[in-house]
PDB file of C-alpha atoms in Angstrom:
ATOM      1  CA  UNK E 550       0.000   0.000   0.000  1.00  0.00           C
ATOM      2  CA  UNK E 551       1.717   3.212  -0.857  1.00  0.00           C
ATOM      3  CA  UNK E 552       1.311   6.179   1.232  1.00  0.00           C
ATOM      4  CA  UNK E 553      -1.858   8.494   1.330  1.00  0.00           C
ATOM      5  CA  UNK E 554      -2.482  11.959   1.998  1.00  0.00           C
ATOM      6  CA  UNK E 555      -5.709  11.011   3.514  1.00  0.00           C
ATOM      7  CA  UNK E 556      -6.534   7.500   5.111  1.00  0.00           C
ATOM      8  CA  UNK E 557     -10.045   6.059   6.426  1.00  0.00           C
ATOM      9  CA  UNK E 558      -9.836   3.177   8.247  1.00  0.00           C
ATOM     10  CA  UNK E 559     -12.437   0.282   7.386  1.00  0.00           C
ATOM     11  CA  UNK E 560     -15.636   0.862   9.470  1.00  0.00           C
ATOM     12  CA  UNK E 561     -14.503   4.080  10.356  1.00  0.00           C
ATOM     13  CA  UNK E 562     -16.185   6.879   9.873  1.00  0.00           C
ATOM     14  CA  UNK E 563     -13.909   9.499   9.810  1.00  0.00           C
ATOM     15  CA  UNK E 564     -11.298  10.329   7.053  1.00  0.00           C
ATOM     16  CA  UNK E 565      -7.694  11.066   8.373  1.00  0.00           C
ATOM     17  CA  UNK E 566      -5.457  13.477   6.394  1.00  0.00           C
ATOM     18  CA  UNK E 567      -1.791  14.575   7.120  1.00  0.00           C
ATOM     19  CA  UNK E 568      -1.562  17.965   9.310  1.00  0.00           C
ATOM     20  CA  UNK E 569       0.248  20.597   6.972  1.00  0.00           C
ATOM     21  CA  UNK E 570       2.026  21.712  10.327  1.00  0.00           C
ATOM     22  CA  UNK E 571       3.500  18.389  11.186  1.00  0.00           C
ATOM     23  CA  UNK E 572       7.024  18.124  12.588  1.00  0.00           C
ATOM     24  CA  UNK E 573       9.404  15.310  13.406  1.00  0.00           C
ATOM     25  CA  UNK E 574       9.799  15.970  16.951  1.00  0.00           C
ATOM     26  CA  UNK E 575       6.031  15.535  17.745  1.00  0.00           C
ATOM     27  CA  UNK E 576       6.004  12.468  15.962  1.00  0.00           C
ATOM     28  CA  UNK E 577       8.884  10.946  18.360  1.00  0.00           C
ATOM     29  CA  UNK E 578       6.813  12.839  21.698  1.00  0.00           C
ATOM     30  CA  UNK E 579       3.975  10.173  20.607  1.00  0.00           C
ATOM     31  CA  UNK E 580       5.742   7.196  20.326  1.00  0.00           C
ATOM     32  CA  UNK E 581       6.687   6.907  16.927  1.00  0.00           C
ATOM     33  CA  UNK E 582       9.552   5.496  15.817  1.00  0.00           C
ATOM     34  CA  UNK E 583      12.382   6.155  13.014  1.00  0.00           C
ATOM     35  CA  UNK E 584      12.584   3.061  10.802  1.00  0.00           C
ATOM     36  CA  UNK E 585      16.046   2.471   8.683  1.00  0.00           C
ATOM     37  CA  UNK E 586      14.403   4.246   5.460  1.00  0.00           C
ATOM     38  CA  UNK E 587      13.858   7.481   7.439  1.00  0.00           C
ATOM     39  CA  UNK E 588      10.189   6.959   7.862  1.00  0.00           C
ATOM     40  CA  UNK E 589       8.442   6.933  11.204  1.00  0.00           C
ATOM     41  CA  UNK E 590       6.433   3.873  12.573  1.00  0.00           C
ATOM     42  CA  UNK E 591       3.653   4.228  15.483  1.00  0.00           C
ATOM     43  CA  UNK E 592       2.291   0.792  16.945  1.00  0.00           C
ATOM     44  CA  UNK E 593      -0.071   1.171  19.706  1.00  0.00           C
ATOM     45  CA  UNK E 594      -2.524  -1.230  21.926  1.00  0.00           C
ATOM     46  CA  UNK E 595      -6.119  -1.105  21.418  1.00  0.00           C
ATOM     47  CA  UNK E 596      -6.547  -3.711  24.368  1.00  0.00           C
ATOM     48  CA  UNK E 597      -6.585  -1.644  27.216  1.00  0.00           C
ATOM     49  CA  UNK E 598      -7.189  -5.205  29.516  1.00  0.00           C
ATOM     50  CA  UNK E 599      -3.909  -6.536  28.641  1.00  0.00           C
ATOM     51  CA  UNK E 600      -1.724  -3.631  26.626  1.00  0.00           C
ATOM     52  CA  UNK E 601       1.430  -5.566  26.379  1.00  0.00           C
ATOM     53  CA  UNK E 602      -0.739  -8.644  24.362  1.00  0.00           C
ATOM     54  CA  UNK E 603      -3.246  -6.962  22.865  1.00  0.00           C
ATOM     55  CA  UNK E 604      -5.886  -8.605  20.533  1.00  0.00           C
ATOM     56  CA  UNK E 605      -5.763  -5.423  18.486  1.00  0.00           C
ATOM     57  CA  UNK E 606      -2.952  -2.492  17.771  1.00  0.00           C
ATOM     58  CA  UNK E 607      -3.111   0.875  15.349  1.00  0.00           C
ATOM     59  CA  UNK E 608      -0.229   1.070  13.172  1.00  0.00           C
ATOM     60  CA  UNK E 609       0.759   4.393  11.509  1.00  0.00           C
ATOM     61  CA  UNK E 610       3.859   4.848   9.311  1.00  0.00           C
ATOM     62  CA  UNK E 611       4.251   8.182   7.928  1.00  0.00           C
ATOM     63  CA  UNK E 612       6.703   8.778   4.774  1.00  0.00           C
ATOM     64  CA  UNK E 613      10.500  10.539   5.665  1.00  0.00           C
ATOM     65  CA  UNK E 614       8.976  13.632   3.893  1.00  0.00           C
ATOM     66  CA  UNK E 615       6.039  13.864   6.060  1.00  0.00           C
ATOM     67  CA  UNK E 616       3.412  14.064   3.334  1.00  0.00           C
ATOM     68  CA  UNK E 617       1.915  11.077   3.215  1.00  0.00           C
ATOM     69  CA  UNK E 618       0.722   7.950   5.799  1.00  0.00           C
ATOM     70  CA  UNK E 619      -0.445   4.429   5.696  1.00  0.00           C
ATOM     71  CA  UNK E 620      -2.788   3.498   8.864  1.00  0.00           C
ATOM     72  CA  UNK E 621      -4.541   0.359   9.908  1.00  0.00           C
ATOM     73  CA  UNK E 622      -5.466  -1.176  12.529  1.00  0.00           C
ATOM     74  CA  UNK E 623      -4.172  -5.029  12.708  1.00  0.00           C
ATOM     75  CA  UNK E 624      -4.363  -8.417  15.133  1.00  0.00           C
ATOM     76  CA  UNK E 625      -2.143  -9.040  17.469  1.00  0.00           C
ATOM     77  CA  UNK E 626       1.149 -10.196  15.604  1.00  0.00           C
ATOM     78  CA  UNK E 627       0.252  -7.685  13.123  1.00  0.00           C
ATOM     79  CA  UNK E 628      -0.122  -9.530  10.426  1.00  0.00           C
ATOM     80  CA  UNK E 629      -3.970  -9.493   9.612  1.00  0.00           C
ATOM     81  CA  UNK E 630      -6.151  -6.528   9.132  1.00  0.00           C
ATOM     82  CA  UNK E 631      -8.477  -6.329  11.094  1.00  0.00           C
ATOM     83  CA  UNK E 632     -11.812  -4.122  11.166  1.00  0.00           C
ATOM     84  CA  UNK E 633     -12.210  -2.890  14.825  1.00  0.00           C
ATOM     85  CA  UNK E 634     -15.715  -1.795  14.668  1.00  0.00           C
ATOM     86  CA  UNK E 635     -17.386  -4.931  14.349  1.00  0.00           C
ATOM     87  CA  UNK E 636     -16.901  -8.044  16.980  1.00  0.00           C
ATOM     88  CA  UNK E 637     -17.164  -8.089  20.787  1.00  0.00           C
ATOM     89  CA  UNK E 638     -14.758  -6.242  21.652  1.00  0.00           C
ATOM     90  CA  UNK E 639     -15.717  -3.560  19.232  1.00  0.00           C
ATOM     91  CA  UNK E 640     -16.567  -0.569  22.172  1.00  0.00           C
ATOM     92  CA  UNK E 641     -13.326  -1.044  23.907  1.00  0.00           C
ATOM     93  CA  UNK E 642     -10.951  -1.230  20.998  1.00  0.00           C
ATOM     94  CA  UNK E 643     -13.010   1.903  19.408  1.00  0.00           C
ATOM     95  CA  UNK E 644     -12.782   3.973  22.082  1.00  0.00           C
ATOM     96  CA  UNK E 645      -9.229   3.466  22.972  1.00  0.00           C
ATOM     97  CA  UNK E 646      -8.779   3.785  18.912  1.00  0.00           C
ATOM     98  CA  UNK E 647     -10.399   7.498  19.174  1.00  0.00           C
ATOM     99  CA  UNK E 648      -8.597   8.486  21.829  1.00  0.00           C
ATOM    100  CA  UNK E 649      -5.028   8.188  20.259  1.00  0.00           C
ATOM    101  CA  UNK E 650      -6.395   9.656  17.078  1.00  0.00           C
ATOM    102  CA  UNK E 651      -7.755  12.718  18.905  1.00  0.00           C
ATOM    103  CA  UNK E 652      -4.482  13.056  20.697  1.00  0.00           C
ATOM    104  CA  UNK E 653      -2.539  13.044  16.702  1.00  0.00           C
ATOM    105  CA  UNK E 654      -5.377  15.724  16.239  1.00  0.00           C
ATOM    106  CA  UNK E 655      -4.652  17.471  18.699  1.00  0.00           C
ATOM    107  CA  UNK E 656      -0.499  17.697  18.951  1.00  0.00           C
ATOM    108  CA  UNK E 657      -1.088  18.430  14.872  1.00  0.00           C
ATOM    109  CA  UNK E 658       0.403  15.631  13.372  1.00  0.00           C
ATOM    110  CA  UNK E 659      -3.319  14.199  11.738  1.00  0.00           C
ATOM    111  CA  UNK E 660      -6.368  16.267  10.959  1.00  0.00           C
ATOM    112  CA  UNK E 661      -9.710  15.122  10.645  1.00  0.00           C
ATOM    113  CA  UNK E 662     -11.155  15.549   7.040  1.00  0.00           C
ATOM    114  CA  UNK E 663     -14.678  14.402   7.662  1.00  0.00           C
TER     115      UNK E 663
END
């Protein structure tokens, strides 16, 4: 999947775009990481029972030149998409799933398109 300027997630609502006033440092304040190709990798838990085994995490990786993203939300190994807002589990892993977004929102590294 190449990277997006905008990115809905299946079952989601909401369209996710990249923040025009992104920066590299806010990226690393939220977790993300720098892979070996200069781009920067976030994987967090959407299991807030058991965070360090979760049956669901949010994976971001935005491009070196910050203008593009991939996002998705995956099973535990990572391996398998997965669509978050279906299944038992659905309330829990959608609400923890908002909550990081909002905080991307809000530190201005995503903005919410619609």
């Amino acid at each position: 999947m190449a990277y997006q300027a905008s990115v809905q997630v299946p079952g989601d609502q909401t369209t996710y775009a990249i923040s025009p006033n992104i920066k590299k440092y806010s990226l690393i304040d939220l977790g993300f990481e720098q892979t070996r190709q200069g781009n920067y990798k976030y994987t967090g838990s959407l299991d807030r029972t058991n965070p360090f085994k979760p049956a669901a995490k949010l994976q971001i990786t935005v491009n070196a030149e910050l203008t593009g993203f991939k996002m998705d939300t995956v099973s535990a190994n990572g391996l398998r998409k997965i669509n978050i807002f279906t299944g038992p589990r659905s309330e829990e892993f959608v609400t923890q799933y908002h909550f990081i977004l909002d905080e991307m929102v809000a530190r201005e590294i995503l903005t919410k398109v619609s």
